[in-house]
Short mmCIF file of C-alpha atoms in Angstrom, two decimals:
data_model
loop_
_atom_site.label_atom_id
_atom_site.label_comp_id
_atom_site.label_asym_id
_atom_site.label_seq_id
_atom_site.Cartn_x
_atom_site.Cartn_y
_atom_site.Cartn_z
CA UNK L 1 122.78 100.57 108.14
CA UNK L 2 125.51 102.26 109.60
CA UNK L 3 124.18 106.23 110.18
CA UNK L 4 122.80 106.64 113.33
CA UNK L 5 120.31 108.75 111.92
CA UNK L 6 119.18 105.57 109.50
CA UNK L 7 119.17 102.91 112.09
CA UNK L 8 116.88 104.86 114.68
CA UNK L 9 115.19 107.73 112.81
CA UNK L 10 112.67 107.35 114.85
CA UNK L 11 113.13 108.54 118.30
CA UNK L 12 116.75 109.40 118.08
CA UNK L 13 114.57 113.01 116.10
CA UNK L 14 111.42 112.68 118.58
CA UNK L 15 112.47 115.93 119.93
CA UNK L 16 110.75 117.29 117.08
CA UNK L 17 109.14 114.61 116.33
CA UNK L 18 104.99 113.87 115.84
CA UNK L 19 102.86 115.53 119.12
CA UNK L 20 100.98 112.72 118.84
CA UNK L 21 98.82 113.01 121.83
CA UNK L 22 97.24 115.76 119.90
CA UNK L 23 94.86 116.15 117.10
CA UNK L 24 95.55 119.04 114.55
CA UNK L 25 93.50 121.55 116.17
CA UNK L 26 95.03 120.33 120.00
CA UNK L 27 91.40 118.59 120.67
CA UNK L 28 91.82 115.46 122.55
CA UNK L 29 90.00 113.10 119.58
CA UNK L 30 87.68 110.53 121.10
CA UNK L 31 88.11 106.82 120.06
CA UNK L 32 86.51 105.89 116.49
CA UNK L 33 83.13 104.41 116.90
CA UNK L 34 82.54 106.29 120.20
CA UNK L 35 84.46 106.38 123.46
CA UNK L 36 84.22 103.34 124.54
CA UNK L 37 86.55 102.11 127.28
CA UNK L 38 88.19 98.45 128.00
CA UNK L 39 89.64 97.70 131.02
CA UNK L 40 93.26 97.60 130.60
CA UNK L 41 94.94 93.78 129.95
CA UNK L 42 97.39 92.45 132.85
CA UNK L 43 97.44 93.02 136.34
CA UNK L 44 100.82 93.67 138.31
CA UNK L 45 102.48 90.86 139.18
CA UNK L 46 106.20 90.03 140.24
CA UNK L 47 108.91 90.79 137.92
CA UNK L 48 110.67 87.61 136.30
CA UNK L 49 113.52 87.11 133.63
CA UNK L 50 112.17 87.28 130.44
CA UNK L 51 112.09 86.22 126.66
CA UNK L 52 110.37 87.76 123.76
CA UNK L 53 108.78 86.52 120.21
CA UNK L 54 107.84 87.73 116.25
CA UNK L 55 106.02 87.19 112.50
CA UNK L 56 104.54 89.26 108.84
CA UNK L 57 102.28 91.59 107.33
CA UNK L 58 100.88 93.58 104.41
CA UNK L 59 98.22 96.42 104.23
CA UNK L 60 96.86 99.46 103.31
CA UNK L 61 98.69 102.11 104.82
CA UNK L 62 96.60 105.54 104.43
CA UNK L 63 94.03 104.59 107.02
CA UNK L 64 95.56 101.79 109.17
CA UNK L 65 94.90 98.13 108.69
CA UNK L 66 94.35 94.85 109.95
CA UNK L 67 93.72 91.40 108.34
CA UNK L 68 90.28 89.91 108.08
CA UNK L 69 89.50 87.23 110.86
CA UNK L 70 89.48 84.28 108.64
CA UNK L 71 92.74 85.13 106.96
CA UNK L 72 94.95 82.27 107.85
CA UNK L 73 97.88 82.75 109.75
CA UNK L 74 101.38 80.68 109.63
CA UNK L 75 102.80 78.86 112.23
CA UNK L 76 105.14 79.86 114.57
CA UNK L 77 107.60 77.44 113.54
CA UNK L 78 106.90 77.49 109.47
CA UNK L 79 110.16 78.70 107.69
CA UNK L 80 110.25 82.70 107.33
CA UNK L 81 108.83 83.52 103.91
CA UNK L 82 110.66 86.39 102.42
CA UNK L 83 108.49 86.30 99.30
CA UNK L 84 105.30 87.29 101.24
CA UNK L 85 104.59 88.69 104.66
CA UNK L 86 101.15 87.56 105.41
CA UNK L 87 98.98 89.91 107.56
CA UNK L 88 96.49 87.73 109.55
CA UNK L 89 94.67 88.82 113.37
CA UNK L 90 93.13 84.81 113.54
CA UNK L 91 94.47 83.31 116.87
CA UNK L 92 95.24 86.36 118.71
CA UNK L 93 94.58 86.66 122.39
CA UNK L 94 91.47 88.61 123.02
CA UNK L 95 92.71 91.17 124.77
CA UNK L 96 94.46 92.84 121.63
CA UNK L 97 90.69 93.00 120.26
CA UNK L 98 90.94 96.54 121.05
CA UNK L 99 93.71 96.90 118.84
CA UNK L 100 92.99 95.35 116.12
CA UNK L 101 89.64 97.40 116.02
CA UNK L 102 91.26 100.62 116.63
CA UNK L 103 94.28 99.90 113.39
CA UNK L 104 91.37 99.28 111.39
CA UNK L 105 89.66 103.09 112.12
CA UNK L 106 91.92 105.33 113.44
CA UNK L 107 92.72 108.52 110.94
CA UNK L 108 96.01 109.27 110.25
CA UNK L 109 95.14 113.08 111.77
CA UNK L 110 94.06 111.09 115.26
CA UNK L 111 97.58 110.03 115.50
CA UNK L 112 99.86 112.99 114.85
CA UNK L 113 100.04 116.69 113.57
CA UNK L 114 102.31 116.20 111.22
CA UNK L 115 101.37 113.67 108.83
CA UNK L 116 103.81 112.04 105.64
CA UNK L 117 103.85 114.93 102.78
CA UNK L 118 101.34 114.91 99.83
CA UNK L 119 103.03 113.32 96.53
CA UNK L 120 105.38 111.38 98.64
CA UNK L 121 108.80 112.16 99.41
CA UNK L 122 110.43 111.50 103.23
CA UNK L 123 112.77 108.85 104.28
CA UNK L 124 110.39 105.83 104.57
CA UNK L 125 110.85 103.68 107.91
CA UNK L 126 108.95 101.29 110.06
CA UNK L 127 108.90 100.22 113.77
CA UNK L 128 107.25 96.91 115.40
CA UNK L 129 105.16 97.57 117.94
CA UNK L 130 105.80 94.02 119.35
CA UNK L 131 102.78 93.06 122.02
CA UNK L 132 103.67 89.91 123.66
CA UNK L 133 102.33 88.32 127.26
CA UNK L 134 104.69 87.65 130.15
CA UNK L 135 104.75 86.81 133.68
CA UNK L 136 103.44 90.08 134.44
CA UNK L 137 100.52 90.12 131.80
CA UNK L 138 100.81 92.25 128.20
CA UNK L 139 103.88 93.56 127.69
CA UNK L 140 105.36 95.68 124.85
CA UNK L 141 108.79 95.29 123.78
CA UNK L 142 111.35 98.01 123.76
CA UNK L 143 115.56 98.93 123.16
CA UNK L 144 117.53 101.51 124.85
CA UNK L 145 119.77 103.41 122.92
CA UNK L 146 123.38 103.49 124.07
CA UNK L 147 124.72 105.86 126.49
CA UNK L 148 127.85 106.70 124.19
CA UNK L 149 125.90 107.53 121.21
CA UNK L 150 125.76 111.27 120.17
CA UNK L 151 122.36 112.06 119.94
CA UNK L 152 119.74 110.90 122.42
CA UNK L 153 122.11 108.43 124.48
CA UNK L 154 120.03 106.68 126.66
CA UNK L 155 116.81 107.02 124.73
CA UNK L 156 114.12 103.66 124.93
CA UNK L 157 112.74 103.30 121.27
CA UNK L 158 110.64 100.75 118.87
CA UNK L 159 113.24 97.84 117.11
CA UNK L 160 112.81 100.05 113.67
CA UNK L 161 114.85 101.60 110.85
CA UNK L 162 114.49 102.53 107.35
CA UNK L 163 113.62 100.41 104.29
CA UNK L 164 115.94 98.39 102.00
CA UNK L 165 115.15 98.27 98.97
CA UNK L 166 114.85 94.63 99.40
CA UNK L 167 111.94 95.05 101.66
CA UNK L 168 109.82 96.12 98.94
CA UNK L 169 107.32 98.83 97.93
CA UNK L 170 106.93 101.17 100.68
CA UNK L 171 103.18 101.51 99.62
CA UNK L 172 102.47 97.64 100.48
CA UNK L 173 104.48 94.80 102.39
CA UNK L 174 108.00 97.19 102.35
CA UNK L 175 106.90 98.18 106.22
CA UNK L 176 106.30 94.77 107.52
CA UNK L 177 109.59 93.11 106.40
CA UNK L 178 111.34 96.13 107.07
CA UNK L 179 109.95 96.57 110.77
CA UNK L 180 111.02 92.55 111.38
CA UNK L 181 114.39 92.88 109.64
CA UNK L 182 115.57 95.60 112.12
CA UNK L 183 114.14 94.15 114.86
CA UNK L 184 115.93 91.06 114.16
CA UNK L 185 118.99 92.53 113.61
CA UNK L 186 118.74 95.10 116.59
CA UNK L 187 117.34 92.47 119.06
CA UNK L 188 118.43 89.10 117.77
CA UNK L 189 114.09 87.97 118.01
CA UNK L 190 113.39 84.98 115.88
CA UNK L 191 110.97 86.29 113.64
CA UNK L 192 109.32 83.53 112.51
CA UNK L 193 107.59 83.49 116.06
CA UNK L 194 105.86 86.96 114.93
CA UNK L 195 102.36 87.36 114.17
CA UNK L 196 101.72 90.48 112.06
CA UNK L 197 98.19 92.12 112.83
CA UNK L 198 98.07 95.13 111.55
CA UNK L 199 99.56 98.80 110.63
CA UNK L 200 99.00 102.02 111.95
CA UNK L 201 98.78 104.82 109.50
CA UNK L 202 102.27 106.30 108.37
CA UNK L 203 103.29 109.45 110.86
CA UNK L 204 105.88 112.27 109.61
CA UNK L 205 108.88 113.27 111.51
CA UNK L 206 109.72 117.03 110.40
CA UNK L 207 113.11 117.35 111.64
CA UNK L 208 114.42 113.89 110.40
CA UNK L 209 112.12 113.69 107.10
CA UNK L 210 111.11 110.57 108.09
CA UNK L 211 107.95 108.59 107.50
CA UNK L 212 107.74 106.10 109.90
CA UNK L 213 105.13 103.23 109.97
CA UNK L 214 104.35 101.67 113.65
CA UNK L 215 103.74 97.48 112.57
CA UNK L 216 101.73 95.85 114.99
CA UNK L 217 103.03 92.68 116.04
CA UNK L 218 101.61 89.68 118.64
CA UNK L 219 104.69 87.51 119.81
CA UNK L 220 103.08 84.56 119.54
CA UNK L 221 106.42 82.43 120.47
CA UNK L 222 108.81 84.21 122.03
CA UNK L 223 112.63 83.82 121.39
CA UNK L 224 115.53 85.40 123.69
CA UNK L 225 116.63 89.08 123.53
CA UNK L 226 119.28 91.01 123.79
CA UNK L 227 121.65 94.03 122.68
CA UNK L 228 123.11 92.51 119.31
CA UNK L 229 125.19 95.72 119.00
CA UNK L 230 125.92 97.04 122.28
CA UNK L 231 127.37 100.12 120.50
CA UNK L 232 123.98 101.30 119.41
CA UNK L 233 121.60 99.69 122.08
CA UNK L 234 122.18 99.14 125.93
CA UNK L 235 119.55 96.66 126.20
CA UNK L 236 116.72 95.14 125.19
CA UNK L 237 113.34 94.95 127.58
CA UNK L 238 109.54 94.64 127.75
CA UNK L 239 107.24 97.35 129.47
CA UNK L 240 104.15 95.64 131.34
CA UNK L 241 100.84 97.12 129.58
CA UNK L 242 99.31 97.32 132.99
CA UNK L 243 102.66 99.72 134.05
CA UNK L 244 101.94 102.01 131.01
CA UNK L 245 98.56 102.43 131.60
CA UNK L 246 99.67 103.53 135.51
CA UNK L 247 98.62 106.93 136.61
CA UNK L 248 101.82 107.45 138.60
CA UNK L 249 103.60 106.22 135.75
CA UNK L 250 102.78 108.62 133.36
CA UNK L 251 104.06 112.53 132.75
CA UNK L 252 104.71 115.36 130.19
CA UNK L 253 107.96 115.38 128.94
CA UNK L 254 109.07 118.91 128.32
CA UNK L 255 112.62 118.82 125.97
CA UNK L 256 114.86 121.70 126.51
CA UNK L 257 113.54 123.33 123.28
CA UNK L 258 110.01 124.26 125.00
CA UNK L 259 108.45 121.05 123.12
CA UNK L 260 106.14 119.10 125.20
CA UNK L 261 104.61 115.59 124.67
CA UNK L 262 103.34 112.20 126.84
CA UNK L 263 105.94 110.33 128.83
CA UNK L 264 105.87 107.02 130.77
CA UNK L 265 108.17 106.35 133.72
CA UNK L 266 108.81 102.81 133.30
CA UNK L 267 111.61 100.31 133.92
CA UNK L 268 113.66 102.96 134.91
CA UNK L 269 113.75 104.81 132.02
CA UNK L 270 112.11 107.80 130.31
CA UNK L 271 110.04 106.89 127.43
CA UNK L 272 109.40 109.71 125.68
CA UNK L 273 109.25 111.14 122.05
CA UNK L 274 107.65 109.20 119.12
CA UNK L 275 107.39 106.13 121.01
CA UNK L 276 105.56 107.70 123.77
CA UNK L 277 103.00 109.40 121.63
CA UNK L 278 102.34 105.89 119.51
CA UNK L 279 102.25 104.37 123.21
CA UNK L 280 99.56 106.68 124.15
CA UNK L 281 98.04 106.62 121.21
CA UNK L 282 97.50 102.80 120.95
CA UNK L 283 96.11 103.46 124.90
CA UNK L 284 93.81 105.79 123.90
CA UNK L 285 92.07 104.34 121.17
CA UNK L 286 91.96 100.74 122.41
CA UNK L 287 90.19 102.27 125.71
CA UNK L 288 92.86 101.21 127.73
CA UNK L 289 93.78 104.77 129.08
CA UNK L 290 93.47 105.56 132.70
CA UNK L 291 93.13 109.78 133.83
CA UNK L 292 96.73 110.68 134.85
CA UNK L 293 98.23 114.22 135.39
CA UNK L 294 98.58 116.19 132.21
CA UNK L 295 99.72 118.73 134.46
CA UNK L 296 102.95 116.52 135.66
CA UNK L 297 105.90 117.74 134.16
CA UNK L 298 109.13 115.65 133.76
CA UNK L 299 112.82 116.96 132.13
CA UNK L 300 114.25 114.94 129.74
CA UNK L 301 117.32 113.92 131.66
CA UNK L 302 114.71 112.62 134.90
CA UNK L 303 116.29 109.74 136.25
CA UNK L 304 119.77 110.86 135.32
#
C-alpha cells in the first residue's frame, strides 16, 4: 500500500489516537480477575546484535482472545499456510502466561476510550505485537518511521497496516494474516517462525477512522530484520521488556495539541502514541507494571 496514511495508520494518527492508559471515566481499571502482580520477565543484561522471529491466528475479536492450551500449534519450519492461520498458546514460554490470561479477559473499554463504532464502519487494520526472547531477556519488536516522511518522521510503531481483501473477513482470521503480511513486508521477518497467541480487542482511532487490532505474536524462531523500505522505516529494533517496565524509562508524552498519554524512553527513541498505550496496557494487565512518575512530562520532539 502506497498512502502513508494506509501503511501506518496506526501511530503515524496517535496524536489523536486511543488514551489508552485510561478507562472511560479516567479510572485507572485494575487487572481482570483482581490485581494481581507478576514480576516482570528479563533482567538487564548487555546489549548484543540481534535477530527476530513470526507465525498465525484466528479469534474472536469483541472481547480479546487466545487459543485453548491443547490447540496444536505448527512448526516453525512447516510451510506458511495461507488458507488458515491457526491460533494456538501450546509451547509458549511461561513467562507470556500473563498475557495470554490477560487477551483472554480484558474489555475492550479497559484498553481505550474510544472504541471501533457500533454497526461497523472504520478503516480496519492490525498490528503484531511480536514478543520474542533475546540476549537481554523478553523483548518486543518495533520500526521507526523515516525521518523524511511528512507526518510523524521519526515515530517507533507496531509492523501493521490495513487489510487486503485477501486477508479475509475482518470479523475472523482477516487481522492475523493481515498483521504478518505487513510485518513481513515492512521488516523482511520470516513468518513462518511466528506463533500466533492471541488478539486484543479492536481499538478506534478517531482522527484516522481506523480500527486497529494489536495480534499477539511469540517469535518462536527468529529470522533477521531490517528496513525493507528505507523510505518509510529507518530501522527495525527490539525493546527489552525489562527496559519498558523501567521507572526511569517511562513518561507522559504531552503532543503540542494539549493531548497527553504514556511514553517509554527506550533505545533512544520516544515511543509514544498508540503503541505506547497498547505497551502499557499489555504491562498493566499482565502485572508486569512497576510505579513510575505520572507526573514526568516529556515533549514530543525529546531526544531531538
Amino acid at each position: 500500500m502506497s498512502d502513508d496514511g494506509e501503511k501506518h495508520g496506526t501511530d503515524s494518527h496517535g496524536a489523536r489516537g486511543p488514551h489508552t492508559h485510561e478507562t472511560p471515566d479516567g479510572a485507572r481499571p485494575h487487572p481482570p480477575g483482581g490485581a494481581q502482580t507478576h514480576p516482570a520477565p528479563g533482567a538487564p543484561r548487555a546489549r548484543q546484535p540481534y535477530a527476530p522471529r513470526a507465525q498465525a491466528v484466528g479469534a474472536s475479536r469483541a472481547q480479546g482472545a487466545t487459543a485453548p492450551r491443547d490447540t496444536p500449534g505448527p512448526a516453525a519450519s512447516a510451510p506458511q499456510d495461507h488458507g488458515r492461520t491457526p491460533l494456538t498458546t501450546e509451547g509458549l514460554p511461561s513467562w507470556l502466561d500473563p498475557v495470554v490470561r490477560a487477551a483472554a479477559t480484558v474489555r475492550p473499554d479497559q484498553l481505550s476510550r474510544f472504541l471501533p463504532p457500533e454497526g461497523g464502519g472504520g478503516r480496519q487494520s492490525a498490528v503484531l505485537v511480536l514478543f520474542g526472547e533475546g540476549e537481554r531477556g523478553p523483548e518486543l519488536l518495533l520500526m521507526e518511521r523515516a525521518g523524511s516522511l511528512r507526518s510523524h518522521a521519526g515515530q517507533p510503531s507496531f509492523p501493521g497496516g490495513s487489510l487486503d481483501p485477501e486477508d479475509g473477513d475482518p470479523r475472523g482470521e482477516g487481522p492475523l494474516r493481515a498483521a504478518l503480511r505487513e510485518a513481513e513486508e515492512e521488516t523482511g521477518l520470516d513468518p513462518r517462525g511466528v506463533q500466533l497467541f492471541g488478539v486484543l480487542p479492536s481499538l478506534f482511532i478517531p482522527v484516522s477512522d481506523f480500527v486497529v487490532t494489536p495480534v499477539l505474536g511469540w517469535w518462536r524462531a527468529p529470522s533477521p530484520v531490517f528496513a525493507v523500505d528505507p523510505a518509510e522505516t529507518a530501522r527495525v529494533f527490539t525493546v527489552p521488556v525489562s527496559d519498558l517496565t523501567d521507572p526511569a524509562n517511562r513518561a507522559m508524552a504531552v503532543h503540542p495539541r494539549g493531548h497527553q498519554g504514556p511514553a517509554f524512553l527506550v533505545e533512544s527513541a520516544l515511543v509514544w502514541g498508540f503503541t505506547a498505550g497498547v505497551i502499557d496496557r499489555i504491562l498493566h494487565f499482565a502485572g508486569w507494571e512497576r510505579p513510575w512518575d505520572r507526573d514526568r512530562r516529556v515533549p514530543l520532539d525529546w531526544g531531538s
